[in-house]
Amino acid sequence: MTNVMKTQVGIIGAGPAGLLLAHLLQISGIDSIVIDGKTREDIEGVVKAGIIENPAVEVLVESGVTTPEQLAGVRHDGVEFHFDGHTHRFDFKSLINRSVWLYPQHETLIDLIAARVRAGSEPLFEHLAEDILDADTDHPRIVGKTVSGEPFEIQAQMVVGADGSGSIARKAVNGSQFAGFFREYPFAWYGILCEAPPSSEELIYSRAEEGFVLISTRTDKIQRMYFQCDPELDASTVSDAEIWEKLQRGVTGTTLKQGPIFRKDVLRFRSFVAEHLNKGNVFLCGDAAHTVPPTGAKGMNLAFSDVLWLNEALREFFTTGSRALIEKYEENALNRIWKAEHFSYWMTSMLHVAPDATEFDKHRQLGELYMLTESEYGNKLIAEGYTGWAYGASWK
Ligand code: DHB
């Protein structure tokens, strides 16, 4: 027996995009069902990076997801770039009076799920979407199975694929999972988590001789650091001593505080924008619609931009019947998507050394870093992109 459910908006994926959309829709009195194949514990328990941009913090706080108290003490008013033996601080606060907050993504997910529970609309976990049927009609359906094998169907007026980079919803919109625009990179990140106090008050992004190094943090006791590596590298083959040498060589004037390394992984990445973001009443948002390389931590912040546009379009549809903003969703969302695609690509290409880089390429790259850091306008450009461009749509 198939369990049939009905709702106005069926949302695949209880990640930041799907959960924020459900939250904002509910503020406008629009009913939704969020499903996800994972358990709540899996979603809340996997420690993830999180730099929340200024506009995203405003949405999370003002719409009642995260309290200002939770964000107290994690505001960062700048980042450092290290290159060619130099250190440079981008002082966001004095440049453009903006900041970012280092609040891990799983904490945002915990807050967003708590908001769904408070609204009496807990996501359906362990519900795996398999397909979207009748995608071309005004009554699309999500079909799938629970992890214990029971079939379910969600009958909706609108279906949203917020189901991440492995999205099954892309097929309904673009005919295939891969239709879109890609860029691959010839390097990956070797990431560690270690038990140590922070080595630096602010994040350090370094373009070292051997490539990129990033010194980040999770808590007072847990640190996250990365160095550029071959995408084919087996993480287990690198010794702790080699890791610390690589990381230490990457930074200038900072002695890293070492401690036991308890996780090592190789993170591969790419840039991708799906060919189309919606078809009829089926929509893509967040990583289902686009992915960016991690440099600059744009992923979740960009997902929220899509969500605000989509929320506005669905709100207009359900309150007035007009499809005007639905028809504009793709065009509206793509403006910020391509800016963030560029910014993430730019940060990546500026700070990594490609395996086939020539001496010309390396000198040119340093020229770019000097040009940018010595210019007031360059500093402001980085500050503006890093702390996040204002969202075009409002949830209020
Ligand atoms: C982290 C990840 C990023 O991509 C970034 O730009 C900054 C920090 C992190 O894992 O902490």
CSV table of C-alpha atoms and ligand atoms in Angstrom, one decimal:
chain,number,residue,atom,x,y,z
A,1,MET,CA,0.0,0.0,0.0
A,2,THR,CA,1.4,3.3,-1.1
A,3,ASN,CA,1.2,6.1,1.6
A,4,VAL,CA,-0.2,9.1,-0.3
A,5,MET,CA,0.2,12.5,1.1
A,6,LYS,CA,-1.0,15.9,-0.2
A,7,THR,CA,0.6,19.3,0.2
A,8,GLN,CA,1.0,22.6,-1.6
A,9,VAL,CA,4.8,22.4,-2.0
A,10,GLY,CA,6.7,19.1,-1.9
A,11,ILE,CA,10.4,19.6,-1.1
A,12,ILE,CA,13.0,17.0,-1.7
A,13,GLY,CA,16.0,17.5,0.7
A,14,ALA,CA,16.3,18.5,4.3
A,15,GLY,CA,19.4,20.5,3.8
A,16,PRO,CA,19.8,24.3,4.3
A,17,ALA,CA,17.9,25.1,1.1
A,18,GLY,CA,14.8,22.8,1.6
A,19,LEU,CA,14.5,23.6,5.3
A,20,LEU,CA,14.8,27.4,4.9
A,21,LEU,CA,12.2,27.3,2.1
A,22,ALA,CA,9.7,25.3,4.2
A,23,HIS,CA,10.3,27.8,7.1
A,24,LEU,CA,9.7,30.9,5.0
A,25,LEU,CA,6.7,29.4,3.2
A,26,GLN,CA,5.1,28.5,6.5
A,27,ILE,CA,5.5,32.2,7.6
A,28,SER,CA,3.3,33.0,4.6
A,29,GLY,CA,0.8,30.3,5.5
A,30,ILE,CA,1.9,27.9,2.7
A,31,ASP,CA,1.9,24.3,3.5
A,32,SER,CA,4.9,22.0,2.6
A,33,ILE,CA,6.3,18.6,3.2
A,34,VAL,CA,10.1,18.2,3.3
A,35,ILE,CA,11.5,14.7,2.8
A,36,ASP,CA,15.1,13.4,3.1
A,37,GLY,CA,16.6,9.9,2.8
A,38,LYS,CA,18.9,10.5,5.8
A,39,THR,CA,18.0,10.2,9.5
A,40,ARG,CA,17.7,13.4,11.6
A,41,GLU,CA,20.8,12.2,13.6
A,42,ASP,CA,22.8,12.0,10.4
A,43,ILE,CA,21.8,15.4,9.2
A,44,GLU,CA,22.4,17.1,12.6
A,45,GLY,CA,25.5,15.1,13.5
A,46,VAL,CA,27.9,15.5,10.6
A,47,VAL,CA,30.2,18.3,11.4
A,48,LYS,CA,30.4,20.8,8.5
A,49,ALA,CA,32.0,24.0,7.7
A,50,GLY,CA,30.0,27.2,7.8
A,51,ILE,CA,30.7,30.7,7.0
A,52,ILE,CA,27.5,32.6,7.1
A,53,GLU,CA,27.5,35.8,5.1
A,54,ASN,CA,26.1,39.0,6.4
A,55,PRO,CA,22.8,38.9,4.4
A,56,ALA,CA,22.2,35.2,5.3
A,57,VAL,CA,22.6,36.0,9.0
A,58,GLU,CA,20.0,38.7,8.7
A,59,VAL,CA,17.5,36.2,7.2
A,60,LEU,CA,18.2,33.5,9.8
A,61,VAL,CA,18.0,35.9,12.8
A,62,GLU,CA,15.0,38.0,11.6
A,63,SER,CA,12.9,35.0,10.5
A,64,GLY,CA,13.4,33.4,13.9
A,65,VAL,CA,15.7,30.5,13.1
A,66,THR,CA,18.9,31.4,14.9
A,67,THR,CA,19.1,33.8,17.9
A,68,PRO,CA,21.7,36.6,18.1
A,69,GLU,CA,23.0,34.9,21.3
A,70,GLN,CA,23.9,31.8,19.4
A,71,LEU,CA,26.0,33.9,17.0
A,72,ALA,CA,27.7,35.9,19.7
A,73,GLY,CA,31.4,35.4,19.7
A,74,VAL,CA,31.7,33.8,16.2
A,75,ARG,CA,31.7,37.1,14.2
A,76,HIS,CA,34.7,37.5,12.0
A,77,ASP,CA,35.5,41.0,10.7
A,78,GLY,CA,38.3,40.0,8.3
A,79,VAL,CA,40.4,37.3,6.8
A,80,GLU,CA,44.1,37.1,6.0
A,81,PHE,CA,45.8,36.3,2.7
A,82,HIS,CA,49.4,35.0,2.8
A,83,PHE,CA,51.5,34.9,-0.4
A,84,ASP,CA,55.1,35.4,-1.4
A,85,GLY,CA,56.2,35.9,2.2
A,86,HIS,CA,53.6,38.6,2.7
A,87,THR,CA,50.5,38.7,4.9
A,88,HIS,CA,47.5,40.9,4.1
A,89,ARG,CA,44.4,41.4,6.1
A,90,PHE,CA,41.1,42.2,4.4
A,91,ASP,CA,39.4,44.3,7.1
A,92,PHE,CA,35.7,43.8,6.2
A,93,LYS,CA,34.4,46.0,9.0
A,94,SER,CA,36.4,49.1,8.2
A,95,LEU,CA,36.2,48.5,4.4
A,96,ILE,CA,32.5,48.1,4.0
A,97,ASN,CA,31.1,47.7,7.6
A,98,ARG,CA,30.2,44.1,7.1
A,99,SER,CA,31.2,40.7,8.6
A,100,VAL,CA,30.8,37.0,8.4
A,101,TRP,CA,29.9,34.5,11.1
A,102,LEU,CA,31.7,31.2,11.6
A,103,TYR,CA,28.7,29.1,12.6
A,104,PRO,CA,29.0,25.4,11.4
A,105,GLN,CA,26.4,24.3,8.9
A,106,HIS,CA,25.2,21.5,11.1
A,107,GLU,CA,24.3,24.0,13.7
A,108,THR,CA,22.2,25.9,11.2
A,109,LEU,CA,20.6,22.6,10.2
A,110,ILE,CA,19.8,21.9,13.9
A,111,ASP,CA,18.2,25.4,14.2
A,112,LEU,CA,16.2,24.9,10.9
A,113,ILE,CA,14.9,21.5,11.9
A,114,ALA,CA,13.9,22.8,15.4
A,115,ALA,CA,11.9,25.5,13.6
A,116,ARG,CA,10.1,22.9,11.5
A,117,VAL,CA,9.3,20.9,14.7
A,118,ARG,CA,8.0,24.0,16.5
A,119,ALA,CA,5.7,24.6,13.5
A,120,GLY,CA,4.4,21.1,13.8
A,121,SER,CA,5.8,20.2,10.4
A,122,GLU,CA,8.8,17.9,11.1
A,123,PRO,CA,10.5,16.8,7.9
A,124,LEU,CA,10.0,13.1,6.9
A,125,PHE,CA,13.4,11.6,7.4
A,126,GLU,CA,14.4,8.2,5.9
A,127,HIS,CA,12.1,9.0,2.9
A,128,LEU,CA,14.1,8.5,-0.3
A,129,ALA,CA,12.7,10.3,-3.3
A,130,GLU,CA,13.1,8.2,-6.5
A,131,ASP,CA,11.4,10.3,-9.2
A,132,ILE,CA,9.1,13.2,-9.9
A,133,LEU,CA,6.1,12.2,-12.0
A,134,ASP,CA,3.7,14.3,-14.0
A,135,ALA,CA,6.4,17.0,-13.9
A,136,ASP,CA,4.8,18.9,-16.9
A,137,THR,CA,1.4,19.2,-15.2
A,138,ASP,CA,0.0,21.4,-12.4
A,139,HIS,CA,-0.1,18.3,-10.1
A,140,PRO,CA,3.5,16.9,-10.0
A,141,ARG,CA,4.1,14.0,-7.7
A,142,ILE,CA,7.2,12.8,-5.8
A,143,VAL,CA,7.4,9.1,-5.6
A,144,GLY,CA,9.8,7.1,-3.5
A,145,LYS,CA,10.4,4.6,-0.7
A,146,THR,CA,11.1,4.8,3.0
A,147,VAL,CA,14.4,3.1,4.1
A,148,SER,CA,12.4,0.1,5.2
A,149,GLY,CA,11.0,-0.2,1.7
A,150,GLU,CA,7.4,1.2,2.0
A,151,PRO,CA,6.4,3.2,-1.1
A,152,PHE,CA,5.1,6.7,-0.7
A,153,GLU,CA,3.8,9.4,-2.9
A,154,ILE,CA,3.5,13.2,-2.3
A,155,GLN,CA,0.9,14.9,-4.4
A,156,ALA,CA,1.7,18.6,-4.6
A,157,GLN,CA,1.0,21.7,-6.7
A,158,MET,CA,4.7,22.6,-6.8
A,159,VAL,CA,7.8,20.4,-6.3
A,160,VAL,CA,11.2,21.7,-5.3
A,161,GLY,CA,14.5,19.7,-5.7
A,162,ALA,CA,16.7,20.9,-2.9
A,163,ASP,CA,18.4,17.6,-3.0
A,164,GLY,CA,22.0,18.5,-3.3
A,165,SER,CA,24.7,17.8,-5.9
A,166,GLY,CA,23.4,14.2,-6.5
A,167,SER,CA,19.9,15.6,-7.2
A,168,ILE,CA,17.3,13.3,-8.7
A,169,ALA,CA,15.1,16.3,-9.5
A,170,ARG,CA,17.4,17.6,-12.2
A,171,LYS,CA,16.1,14.9,-14.6
A,172,ALA,CA,12.5,16.3,-14.4
A,173,VAL,CA,13.8,19.8,-15.1
A,174,ASN,CA,16.6,19.2,-17.6
A,175,GLY,CA,16.1,15.7,-19.0
A,176,SER,CA,19.3,14.5,-17.3
A,177,GLN,CA,21.3,14.9,-14.2
A,178,PHE,CA,24.2,16.4,-16.0
A,179,ALA,CA,22.8,19.0,-18.4
A,180,GLY,CA,24.5,22.2,-17.6
A,181,PHE,CA,27.8,24.0,-17.4
A,182,PHE,CA,30.8,22.5,-15.7
A,183,ARG,CA,34.4,23.3,-14.7
A,184,GLU,CA,36.7,20.7,-13.3
A,185,TYR,CA,39.9,21.6,-11.3
A,186,PRO,CA,43.2,19.7,-11.4
A,187,PHE,CA,43.5,19.8,-7.6
A,188,ALA,CA,41.6,18.9,-4.5
A,189,TRP,CA,41.8,19.8,-0.7
A,190,TYR,CA,43.4,17.6,1.9
A,191,GLY,CA,41.5,18.4,5.0
A,192,ILE,CA,42.2,17.6,8.6
A,193,LEU,CA,40.4,18.0,11.9
A,194,CYS,CA,42.6,18.2,14.9
A,195,GLU,CA,42.4,18.7,18.6
A,196,ALA,CA,44.2,21.9,19.2
A,197,PRO,CA,43.6,25.5,20.2
A,198,PRO,CA,43.1,28.0,17.3
A,199,SER,CA,46.3,29.0,15.5
A,200,SER,CA,45.0,32.3,14.3
A,201,GLU,CA,42.1,34.6,15.4
A,202,GLU,CA,41.0,34.9,11.8
A,203,LEU,CA,41.0,32.5,8.8
A,204,ILE,CA,44.2,32.4,6.8
A,205,TYR,CA,44.0,31.8,3.0
A,206,SER,CA,47.4,31.2,1.6
A,207,ARG,CA,48.9,30.9,-1.8
A,208,ALA,CA,52.1,29.1,-1.0
A,209,GLU,CA,54.9,27.8,-3.3
A,210,GLU,CA,53.4,24.4,-3.2
A,211,GLY,CA,49.8,25.6,-3.5
A,212,PHE,CA,46.8,26.5,-1.4
A,213,VAL,CA,46.6,26.3,2.4
A,214,LEU,CA,43.6,27.3,4.5
A,215,ILE,CA,43.7,27.6,8.3
A,216,SER,CA,40.2,27.5,9.7
A,217,THR,CA,38.6,26.6,13.0
A,218,ARG,CA,35.6,24.8,14.4
A,219,THR,CA,35.7,25.5,18.1
A,220,ASP,CA,38.2,26.6,20.8
A,221,LYS,CA,39.3,23.0,20.9
A,222,ILE,CA,38.9,21.7,17.3
A,223,GLN,CA,40.6,23.1,14.3
A,224,ARG,CA,40.1,22.5,10.6
A,225,MET,CA,42.9,23.0,8.1
A,226,TYR,CA,43.5,22.2,4.5
A,227,PHE,CA,46.2,22.0,1.9
A,228,GLN,CA,46.1,21.6,-1.9
A,229,CYS,CA,46.6,18.0,-3.1
A,230,ASP,CA,46.2,15.7,-6.1
A,231,PRO,CA,42.5,14.7,-6.4
A,232,GLU,CA,43.7,11.0,-6.7
A,233,LEU,CA,45.6,11.1,-3.4
A,234,ASP,CA,44.7,8.4,-0.9
A,235,ALA,CA,44.2,10.4,2.4
A,236,SER,CA,45.5,7.6,4.5
A,237,THR,CA,49.0,7.6,2.9
A,238,VAL,CA,50.0,11.0,4.3
A,239,SER,CA,51.7,11.0,7.7
A,240,ASP,CA,50.8,13.5,10.4
A,241,ALA,CA,54.4,14.8,10.3
A,242,GLU,CA,54.1,15.5,6.5
A,243,ILE,CA,50.7,17.2,7.1
A,244,TRP,CA,52.1,19.6,9.7
A,245,GLU,CA,55.1,20.4,7.5
A,246,LYS,CA,52.9,21.2,4.5
A,247,LEU,CA,50.5,23.3,6.5
A,248,GLN,CA,53.3,25.1,8.4
A,249,ARG,CA,55.2,25.9,5.1
A,250,GLY,CA,52.0,27.5,3.8
A,251,VAL,CA,51.7,30.2,6.4
A,252,THR,CA,54.0,33.2,7.0
A,253,GLY,CA,54.7,34.5,10.5
A,254,THR,CA,52.3,32.2,12.3
A,255,THR,CA,53.4,29.1,14.2
A,256,LEU,CA,50.6,26.5,13.9
A,257,LYS,CA,49.4,25.0,17.2
A,258,GLN,CA,49.6,21.2,16.6
A,259,GLY,CA,47.5,18.5,18.2
A,260,PRO,CA,46.2,15.0,17.5
A,261,ILE,CA,44.7,14.7,14.0
A,262,PHE,CA,41.4,12.7,14.2
A,263,ARG,CA,40.2,13.1,10.6
A,264,LYS,CA,41.9,13.2,7.2
A,265,ASP,CA,40.0,13.4,4.0
A,266,VAL,CA,40.5,14.4,0.4
A,267,LEU,CA,37.8,16.8,-0.9
A,268,ARG,CA,37.3,17.0,-4.7
A,269,PHE,CA,35.3,19.8,-6.1
A,270,ARG,CA,34.0,21.4,-9.3
A,271,SER,CA,31.9,24.2,-10.6
A,272,PHE,CA,28.5,23.5,-12.0
A,273,VAL,CA,25.4,25.3,-13.0
A,274,ALA,CA,22.3,23.3,-14.2
A,275,GLU,CA,21.1,24.2,-17.7
A,276,HIS,CA,17.6,25.3,-16.4
A,277,LEU,CA,16.4,25.9,-12.8
A,278,ASN,CA,12.8,25.1,-13.4
A,279,LYS,CA,10.3,23.6,-15.8
A,280,GLY,CA,6.6,24.0,-15.2
A,281,ASN,CA,5.9,23.5,-11.5
A,282,VAL,CA,9.2,21.8,-10.7
A,283,PHE,CA,12.2,23.8,-9.4
A,284,LEU,CA,15.8,23.4,-8.5
A,285,CYS,CA,17.6,25.3,-5.8
A,286,GLY,CA,20.8,25.1,-3.8
A,287,ASP,CA,23.4,22.5,-4.7
A,288,ALA,CA,20.9,20.8,-7.0
A,289,ALA,CA,21.0,23.9,-9.2
A,290,HIS,CA,24.7,24.7,-8.9
A,291,THR,CA,27.9,23.8,-7.0
A,292,VAL,CA,30.9,25.9,-6.4
A,293,PRO,CA,34.5,25.0,-5.3
A,294,PRO,CA,34.8,25.5,-1.5
A,295,THR,CA,37.2,28.5,-1.5
A,296,GLY,CA,35.2,31.3,0.0
A,297,ALA,CA,32.5,29.1,1.4
A,298,LYS,CA,29.7,30.3,-0.8
A,299,GLY,CA,27.6,27.1,-1.0
A,300,MET,CA,25.0,27.6,1.7
A,301,ASN,CA,24.8,31.3,1.3
A,302,LEU,CA,24.1,31.0,-2.4
A,303,ALA,CA,21.4,28.4,-1.7
A,304,PHE,CA,19.7,30.9,0.5
A,305,SER,CA,19.6,33.4,-2.4
A,306,ASP,CA,17.7,30.9,-4.6
A,307,VAL,CA,15.4,30.1,-1.7
A,308,LEU,CA,14.4,33.8,-1.3
A,309,TRP,CA,13.6,34.1,-5.0
A,310,LEU,CA,11.7,30.9,-5.0
A,311,ASN,CA,9.8,31.7,-1.8
A,312,GLU,CA,8.7,35.1,-3.3
A,313,ALA,CA,7.6,33.4,-6.5
A,314,LEU,CA,5.6,30.7,-4.7
A,315,ARG,CA,4.1,33.1,-2.3
A,316,GLU,CA,2.9,35.3,-5.1
A,317,PHE,CA,1.4,32.2,-6.9
A,318,PHE,CA,-0.4,30.8,-3.8
A,319,THR,CA,-1.8,34.2,-2.8
A,320,THR,CA,-2.7,35.7,-6.2
A,321,GLY,CA,-2.5,32.9,-8.7
A,322,SER,CA,0.0,34.9,-10.8
A,323,ARG,CA,2.9,33.0,-12.3
A,324,ALA,CA,4.8,36.2,-13.1
A,325,LEU,CA,7.6,35.6,-10.5
A,326,ILE,CA,7.7,31.9,-11.3
A,327,GLU,CA,8.5,32.7,-14.9
A,328,LYS,CA,11.3,35.1,-13.6
A,329,TYR,CA,12.8,32.6,-11.1
A,330,GLU,CA,15.6,31.4,-13.2
A,331,GLU,CA,16.6,34.8,-14.5
A,332,ASN,CA,16.5,36.3,-11.0
A,333,ALA,CA,18.4,33.5,-9.3
A,334,LEU,CA,21.1,33.2,-12.0
A,335,ASN,CA,22.4,36.7,-11.5
A,336,ARG,CA,23.8,35.9,-8.1
A,337,ILE,CA,24.6,32.3,-9.0
A,338,TRP,CA,27.0,33.4,-11.7
A,339,LYS,CA,28.5,36.1,-9.5
A,340,ALA,CA,29.2,33.5,-6.8
A,341,GLU,CA,30.4,31.0,-9.4
A,342,HIS,CA,32.9,33.6,-10.5
A,343,PHE,CA,33.9,34.6,-7.0
A,344,SER,CA,34.5,30.9,-6.0
A,345,TYR,CA,36.4,30.2,-9.2
A,346,TRP,CA,38.4,33.4,-8.8
A,347,MET,CA,39.4,32.7,-5.2
A,348,THR,CA,40.3,29.2,-6.2
A,349,SER,CA,42.4,30.2,-9.2
A,350,MET,CA,44.1,33.0,-7.4
A,351,LEU,CA,45.2,30.9,-4.5
A,352,HIS,CA,46.0,27.5,-5.9
A,353,VAL,CA,49.0,26.5,-8.1
A,354,ALA,CA,47.9,24.3,-11.0
A,355,PRO,CA,50.1,21.3,-11.5
A,356,ASP,CA,51.0,22.5,-15.0
A,357,ALA,CA,51.5,26.2,-14.0
A,358,THR,CA,54.4,27.8,-15.9
A,359,GLU,CA,56.8,30.4,-14.4
A,360,PHE,CA,54.8,33.0,-16.3
A,361,ASP,CA,51.6,31.8,-14.7
A,362,LYS,CA,53.1,31.9,-11.2
A,363,HIS,CA,54.4,35.4,-11.6
A,364,ARG,CA,51.2,36.6,-13.1
A,365,GLN,CA,49.3,35.1,-10.2
A,366,LEU,CA,51.4,37.0,-7.6
A,367,GLY,CA,51.0,40.1,-9.7
A,368,GLU,CA,47.2,39.6,-9.3
A,369,LEU,CA,47.5,39.2,-5.6
A,370,TYR,CA,49.7,42.4,-5.2
A,371,MET,CA,47.3,44.3,-7.5
A,372,LEU,CA,44.3,43.3,-5.5
A,373,THR,CA,45.8,43.7,-2.0
A,374,GLU,CA,47.5,47.1,-2.7
A,375,SER,CA,44.3,48.6,-4.1
A,376,GLU,CA,41.5,50.1,-1.9
A,377,TYR,CA,39.1,49.0,-4.6
A,378,GLY,CA,40.5,45.5,-4.7
A,379,ASN,CA,40.2,45.3,-0.9
A,380,LYS,CA,36.6,46.4,-1.1
A,381,LEU,CA,35.8,44.0,-4.0
A,382,ILE,CA,37.0,41.0,-2.0
A,383,ALA,CA,35.2,42.3,1.2
A,384,GLU,CA,32.0,42.7,-0.7
A,385,GLY,CA,32.1,39.3,-2.4
A,386,TYR,CA,33.3,37.5,0.7
A,387,THR,CA,30.7,38.9,3.1
A,388,GLY,CA,28.0,38.5,0.5
A,389,TRP,CA,26.1,40.6,-2.0
A,390,ALA,CA,22.7,41.7,-0.7
A,391,TYR,CA,19.9,39.3,-1.6
A,392,GLY,CA,17.6,40.5,-4.4
A,393,ALA,CA,14.4,39.1,-2.9
A,394,SER,CA,12.9,39.7,0.5
A,395,TRP,CA,11.1,37.0,2.6
A,396,LYS,CA,9.0,39.6,4.5
B,1,DHB,C1,36.2,26.5,5.6
B,1,DHB,C2,35.9,26.1,4.3
B,1,DHB,C3,36.0,27.0,3.3
B,1,DHB,O1,35.7,26.6,2.1
B,1,DHB,C4,36.4,28.3,3.5
B,1,DHB,O2,36.5,29.1,2.4
B,1,DHB,C5,36.7,28.7,4.8
B,1,DHB,C6,36.6,27.8,5.8
B,1,DHB,C7,36.1,25.6,6.7
B,1,DHB,O3,36.0,24.4,6.5
B,1,DHB,O4,36.2,26.0,7.9
